[in-house]
Coordinates of C-alpha atoms in Angstrom, one line a residue:
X1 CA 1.2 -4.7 9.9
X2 CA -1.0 -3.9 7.3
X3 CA -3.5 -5.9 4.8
X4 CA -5.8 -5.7 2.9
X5 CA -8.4 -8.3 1.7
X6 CA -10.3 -8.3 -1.7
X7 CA -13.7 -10.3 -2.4
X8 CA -16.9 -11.3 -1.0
X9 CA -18.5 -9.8 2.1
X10 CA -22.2 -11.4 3.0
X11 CA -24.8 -13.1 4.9
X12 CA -24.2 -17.1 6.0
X13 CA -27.5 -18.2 6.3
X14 CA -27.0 -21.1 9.0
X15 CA -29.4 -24.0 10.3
X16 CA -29.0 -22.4 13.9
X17 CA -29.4 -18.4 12.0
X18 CA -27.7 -15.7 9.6
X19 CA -24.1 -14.4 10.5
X20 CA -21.9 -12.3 8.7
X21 CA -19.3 -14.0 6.0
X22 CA -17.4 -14.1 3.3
X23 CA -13.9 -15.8 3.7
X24 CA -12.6 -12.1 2.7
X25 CA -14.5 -10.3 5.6
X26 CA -13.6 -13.4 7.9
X27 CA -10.1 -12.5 7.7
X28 CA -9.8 -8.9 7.9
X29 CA -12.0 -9.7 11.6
X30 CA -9.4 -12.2 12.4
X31 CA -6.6 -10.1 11.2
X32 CA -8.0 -7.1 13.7
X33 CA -8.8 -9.5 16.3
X34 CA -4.6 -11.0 16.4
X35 CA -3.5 -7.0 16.1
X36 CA -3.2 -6.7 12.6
X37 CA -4.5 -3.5 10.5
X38 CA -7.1 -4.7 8.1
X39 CA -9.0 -3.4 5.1
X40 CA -11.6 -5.1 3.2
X41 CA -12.2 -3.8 -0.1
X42 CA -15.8 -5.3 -1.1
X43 CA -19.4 -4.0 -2.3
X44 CA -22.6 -4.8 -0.6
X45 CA -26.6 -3.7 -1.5
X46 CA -27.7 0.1 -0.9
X47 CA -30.2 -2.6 1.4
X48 CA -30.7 -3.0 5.0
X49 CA -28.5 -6.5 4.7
X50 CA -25.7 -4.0 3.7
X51 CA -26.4 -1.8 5.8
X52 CA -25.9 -4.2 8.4
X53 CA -22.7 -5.5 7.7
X54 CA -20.7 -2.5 7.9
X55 CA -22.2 -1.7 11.2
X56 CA -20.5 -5.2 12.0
X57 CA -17.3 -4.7 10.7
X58 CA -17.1 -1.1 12.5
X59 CA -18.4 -3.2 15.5
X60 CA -15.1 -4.9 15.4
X61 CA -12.7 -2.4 14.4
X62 CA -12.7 -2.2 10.9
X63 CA -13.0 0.7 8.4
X64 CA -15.5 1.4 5.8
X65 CA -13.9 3.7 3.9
X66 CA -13.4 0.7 0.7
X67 CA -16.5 -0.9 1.2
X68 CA -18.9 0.2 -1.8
X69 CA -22.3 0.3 -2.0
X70 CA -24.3 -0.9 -5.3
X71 CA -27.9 0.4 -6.3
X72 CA -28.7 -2.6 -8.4
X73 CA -27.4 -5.5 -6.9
X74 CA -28.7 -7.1 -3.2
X75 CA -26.1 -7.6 -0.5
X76 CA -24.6 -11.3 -1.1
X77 CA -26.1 -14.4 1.0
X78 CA -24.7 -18.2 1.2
X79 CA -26.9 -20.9 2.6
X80 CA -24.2 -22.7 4.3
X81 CA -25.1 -26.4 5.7
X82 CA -23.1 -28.6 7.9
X83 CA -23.3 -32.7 7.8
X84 CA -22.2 -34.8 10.8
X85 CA -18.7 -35.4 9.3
X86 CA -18.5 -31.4 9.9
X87 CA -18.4 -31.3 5.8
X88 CA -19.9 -27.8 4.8
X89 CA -22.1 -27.4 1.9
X90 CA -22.7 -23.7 -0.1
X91 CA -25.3 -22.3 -1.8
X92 CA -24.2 -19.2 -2.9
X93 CA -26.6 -16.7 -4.8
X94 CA -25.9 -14.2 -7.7
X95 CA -25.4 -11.8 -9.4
X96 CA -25.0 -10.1 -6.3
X97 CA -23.4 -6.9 -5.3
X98 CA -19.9 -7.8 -4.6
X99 CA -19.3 -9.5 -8.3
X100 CA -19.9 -5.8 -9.1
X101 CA -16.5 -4.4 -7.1
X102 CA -15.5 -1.3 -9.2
X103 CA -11.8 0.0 -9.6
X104 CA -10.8 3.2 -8.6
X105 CA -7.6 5.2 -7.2
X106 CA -8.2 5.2 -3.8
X107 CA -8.5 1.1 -3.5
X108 CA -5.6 0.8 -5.7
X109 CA -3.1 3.4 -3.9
X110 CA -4.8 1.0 -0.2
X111 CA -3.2 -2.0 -2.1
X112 CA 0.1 -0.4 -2.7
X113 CA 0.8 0.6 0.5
X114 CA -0.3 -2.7 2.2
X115 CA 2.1 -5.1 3.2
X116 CA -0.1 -8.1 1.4
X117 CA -3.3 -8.3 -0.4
X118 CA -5.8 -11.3 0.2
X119 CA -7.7 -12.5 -2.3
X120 CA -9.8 -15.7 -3.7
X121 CA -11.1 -17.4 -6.5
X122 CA -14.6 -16.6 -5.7
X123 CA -14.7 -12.7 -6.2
X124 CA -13.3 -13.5 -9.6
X125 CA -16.4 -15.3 -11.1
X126 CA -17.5 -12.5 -12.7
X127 CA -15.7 -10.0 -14.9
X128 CA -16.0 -6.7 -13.0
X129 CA -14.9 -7.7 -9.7
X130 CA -12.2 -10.0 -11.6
X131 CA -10.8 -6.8 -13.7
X132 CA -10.7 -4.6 -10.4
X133 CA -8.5 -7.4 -8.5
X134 CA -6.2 -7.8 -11.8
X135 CA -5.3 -4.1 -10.9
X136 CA -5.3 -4.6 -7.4
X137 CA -2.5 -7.3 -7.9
X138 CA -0.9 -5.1 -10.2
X139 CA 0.1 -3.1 -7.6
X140 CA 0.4 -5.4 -4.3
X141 CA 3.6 -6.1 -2.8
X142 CA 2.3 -9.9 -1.2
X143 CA -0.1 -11.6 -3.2
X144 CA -2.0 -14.2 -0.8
X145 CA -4.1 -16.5 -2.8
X146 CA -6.7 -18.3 -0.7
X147 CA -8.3 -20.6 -3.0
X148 CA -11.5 -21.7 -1.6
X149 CA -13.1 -23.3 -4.9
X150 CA -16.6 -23.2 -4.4
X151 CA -18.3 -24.7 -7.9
X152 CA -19.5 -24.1 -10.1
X153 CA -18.2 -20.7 -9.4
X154 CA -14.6 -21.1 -10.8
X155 CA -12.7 -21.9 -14.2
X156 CA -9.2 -23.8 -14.5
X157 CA -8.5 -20.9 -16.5
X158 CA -8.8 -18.3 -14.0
X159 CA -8.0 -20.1 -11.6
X160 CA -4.2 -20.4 -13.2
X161 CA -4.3 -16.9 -14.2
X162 CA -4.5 -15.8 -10.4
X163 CA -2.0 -18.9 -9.2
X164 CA 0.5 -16.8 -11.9
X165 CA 0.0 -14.1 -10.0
X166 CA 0.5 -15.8 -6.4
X167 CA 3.0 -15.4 -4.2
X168 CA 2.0 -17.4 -0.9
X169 CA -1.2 -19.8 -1.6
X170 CA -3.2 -21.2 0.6
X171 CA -5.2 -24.2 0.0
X172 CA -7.1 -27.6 1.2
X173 CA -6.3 -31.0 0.2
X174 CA -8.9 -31.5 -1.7
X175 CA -8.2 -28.3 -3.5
X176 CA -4.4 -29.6 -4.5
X177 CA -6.0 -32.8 -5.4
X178 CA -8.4 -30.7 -8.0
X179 CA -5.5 -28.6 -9.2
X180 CA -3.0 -31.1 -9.7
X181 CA -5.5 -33.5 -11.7
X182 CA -5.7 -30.0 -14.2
X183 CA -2.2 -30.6 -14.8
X184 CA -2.0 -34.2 -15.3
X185 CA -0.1 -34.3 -11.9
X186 CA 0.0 -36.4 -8.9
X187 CA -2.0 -34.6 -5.3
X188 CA 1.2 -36.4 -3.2
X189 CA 2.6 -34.5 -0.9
X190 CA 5.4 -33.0 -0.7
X191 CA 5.9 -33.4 -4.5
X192 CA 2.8 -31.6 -5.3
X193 CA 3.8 -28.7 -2.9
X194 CA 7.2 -28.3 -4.5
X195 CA 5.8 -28.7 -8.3
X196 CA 3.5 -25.7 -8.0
X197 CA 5.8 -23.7 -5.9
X198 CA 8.5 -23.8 -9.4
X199 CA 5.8 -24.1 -11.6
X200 CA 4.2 -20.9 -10.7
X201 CA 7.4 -19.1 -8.6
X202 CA 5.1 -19.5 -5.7
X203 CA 7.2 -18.3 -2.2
X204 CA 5.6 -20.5 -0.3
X205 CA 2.9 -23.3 -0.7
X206 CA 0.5 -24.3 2.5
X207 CA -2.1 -27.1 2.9
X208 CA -4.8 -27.9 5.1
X209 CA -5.8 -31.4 5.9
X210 CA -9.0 -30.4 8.5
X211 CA -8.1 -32.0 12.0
X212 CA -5.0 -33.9 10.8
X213 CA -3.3 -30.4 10.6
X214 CA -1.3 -28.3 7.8
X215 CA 1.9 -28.6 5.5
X216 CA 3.9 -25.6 4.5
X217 CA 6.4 -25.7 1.7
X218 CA 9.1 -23.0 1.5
X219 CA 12.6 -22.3 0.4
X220 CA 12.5 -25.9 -0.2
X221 CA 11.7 -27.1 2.8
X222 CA 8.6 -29.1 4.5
X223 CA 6.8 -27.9 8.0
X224 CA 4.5 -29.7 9.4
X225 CA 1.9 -29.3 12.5
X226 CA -0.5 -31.1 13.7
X227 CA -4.5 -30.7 14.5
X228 CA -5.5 -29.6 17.8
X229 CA -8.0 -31.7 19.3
X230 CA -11.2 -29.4 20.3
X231 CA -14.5 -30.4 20.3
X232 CA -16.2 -28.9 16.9
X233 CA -19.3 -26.5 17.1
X234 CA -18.5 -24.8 13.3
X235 CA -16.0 -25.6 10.6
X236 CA -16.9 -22.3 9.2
X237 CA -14.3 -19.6 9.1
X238 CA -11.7 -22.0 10.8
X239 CA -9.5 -21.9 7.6
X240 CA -10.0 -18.1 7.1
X241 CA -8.7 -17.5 11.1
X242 CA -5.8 -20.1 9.8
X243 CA -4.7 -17.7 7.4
X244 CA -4.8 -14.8 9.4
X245 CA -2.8 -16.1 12.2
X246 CA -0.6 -18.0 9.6
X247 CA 0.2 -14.5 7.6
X248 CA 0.9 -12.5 10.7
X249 CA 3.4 -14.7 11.3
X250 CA 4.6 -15.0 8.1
X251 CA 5.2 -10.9 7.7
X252 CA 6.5 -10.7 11.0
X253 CA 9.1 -13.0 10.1
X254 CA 8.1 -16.1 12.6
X255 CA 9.7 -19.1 12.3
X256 CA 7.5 -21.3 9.6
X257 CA 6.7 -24.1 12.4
X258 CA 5.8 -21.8 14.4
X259 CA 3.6 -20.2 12.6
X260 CA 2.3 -23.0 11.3
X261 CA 1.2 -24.2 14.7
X262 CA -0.1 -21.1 16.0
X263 CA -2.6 -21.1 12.8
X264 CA -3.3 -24.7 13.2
X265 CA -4.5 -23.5 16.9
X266 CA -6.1 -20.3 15.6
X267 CA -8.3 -22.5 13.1
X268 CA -9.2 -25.0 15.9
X269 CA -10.5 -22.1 18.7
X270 CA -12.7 -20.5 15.8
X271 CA -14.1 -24.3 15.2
X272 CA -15.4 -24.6 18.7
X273 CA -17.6 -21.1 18.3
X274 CA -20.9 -21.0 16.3
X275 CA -20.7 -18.6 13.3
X276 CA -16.7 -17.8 11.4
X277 CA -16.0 -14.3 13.1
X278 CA -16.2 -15.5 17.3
X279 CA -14.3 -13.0 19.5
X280 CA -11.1 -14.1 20.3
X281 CA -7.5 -13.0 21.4
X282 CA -4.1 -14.3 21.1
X283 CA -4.2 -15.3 24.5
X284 CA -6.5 -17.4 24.0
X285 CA -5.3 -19.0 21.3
X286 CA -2.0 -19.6 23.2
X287 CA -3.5 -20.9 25.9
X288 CA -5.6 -23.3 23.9
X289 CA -1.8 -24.6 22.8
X290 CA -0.8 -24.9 25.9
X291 CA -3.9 -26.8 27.0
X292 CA -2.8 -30.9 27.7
X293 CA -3.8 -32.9 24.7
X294 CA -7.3 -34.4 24.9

């Protein structure tokens, strides 16, 4: 099983310290982590913060080989906090190196062979990176939108230009809410699931609603899971292991409830580790679902 994952690779800078992010980064490390082969195409400073991000990834199985390096630009950083509701708040600098991702052969052949590309909304804020995932997508077999608007760093307008290119999205409630208001559109679900699956020829649709669980919509039908009850350290990089566990599933042809659940579960483990990329197995996720309800 092989994926690749476009965008952002970078420092969190957290109340408690600095770990390594990028919802992009987060789940190629998942991805590796459930068995998956993963790729991250990305660029990060000719700096020592650079520098030490790929010895991360390599730390934890990942290749460089796509991972460019720019002279001008720093390696990116997000001041991420956290409020008591478990609510995260970004800061998010730029121009930074990874708005600078540049096209080339090699990436674009990765992308064809892949089995699905990952992407967001956030590597598209700026027109270089954007143009390099626009041939990216040109090319991908499985186009895996993850939203994750992070303002003021996205448009409507390209925003729907990548939702036209979509095949599976991923997305929040409050995200649908926000997307659905663009369209003059009610957020209620299942309607709104349906609506953009035709509207956009979307194969599936999924939603996250934090501890109350997830919704996914395809070949018109509704799954549903619910939250598993764990006791929060970090909301960060719970949605990102979500979609690993949920597209692994997805391309290896699992049932959609049961995927569903076991990224519902994959989500909640991450959330009871400081930092988005904890070390986990998939025994440990299942035997956080087979743990007796709290």
């Amino acid at each position: 099983m092989s994926i690749v994952c476009f965008g952002e690779m970078l420092w969190d800078v957290l109340p408690g310290g600095r770990q390594p992010g990028g919802a992009p980064l987060n789940v190629a490390v998942h991805l590796r982590q459930l068995g998956c082969s993963a790729d991250l195409i990305s660029c990060v400073g000719e700096d020592e913060p650079g520098t030490e991000l790929l010895h991360f990834i390599q730390s934890r199985g990942l290749d460089t080989t796509f991972i460019q390096r720019s002279k001008h630009y720093p390696t990116g950083r997000v001041t991420a906090s956290v409020d008591a509701a478990q609510d995260v708040t970004y800061q998010i600098d730029q121009p930074v190196a990874w708005d600078y991702i540049r096209p080339g052969a090699a990436p674009e052949q990765r992308a064809e062979q892949a089995e699905a590309v990952v992407f967001g909304s956030l590597a598209a804020r700026q027109p270089d990176s954007r143009q390099t995932l626009r041939r990216l997508l040109e090319r991908a077999r499985l186009k895996v939108f993850d939203v994750n608007l992070r303002p003021p760093h996205y448009t409507r307008a390209v925003v729907t230009e990548l939702l036209a290119q979509t095949n599976l999205l991923k997305l929040n409630h409050h995200e649908l809410a926000e997307i659905m208001a663009w369209f003059g559109k009610e957020p209620e679900l299942p309607a709104a699931m349906q609506w953009l699956t035709e509207n956009f020829g979307l194969q599936a649709v999924c939603v996250t609603c934090g501890a109350a669980g997830a919704l996914l919509w395809t070949g018109n039908h509704l799954y549903r899971a619910p939250g598993v009850p764990v006791a929060v350290k970090d909301p960060i990089g719970s949605g990102d292991a979500f979609l690993a566990a949920l597209l692994k599933g997805w391309l290896a042809g699992t049932h959609p409830g049961q995927a569903l659940r076991l990224a519902c579960a994959t989500g909640a483990l991450v959330a009871t580790h400081p930092g988005a990329t904890p070390a986990f197995t998939e025994h440990d996720v299942q035997a956080l679902m087979a743990r007796p309800a709290m």
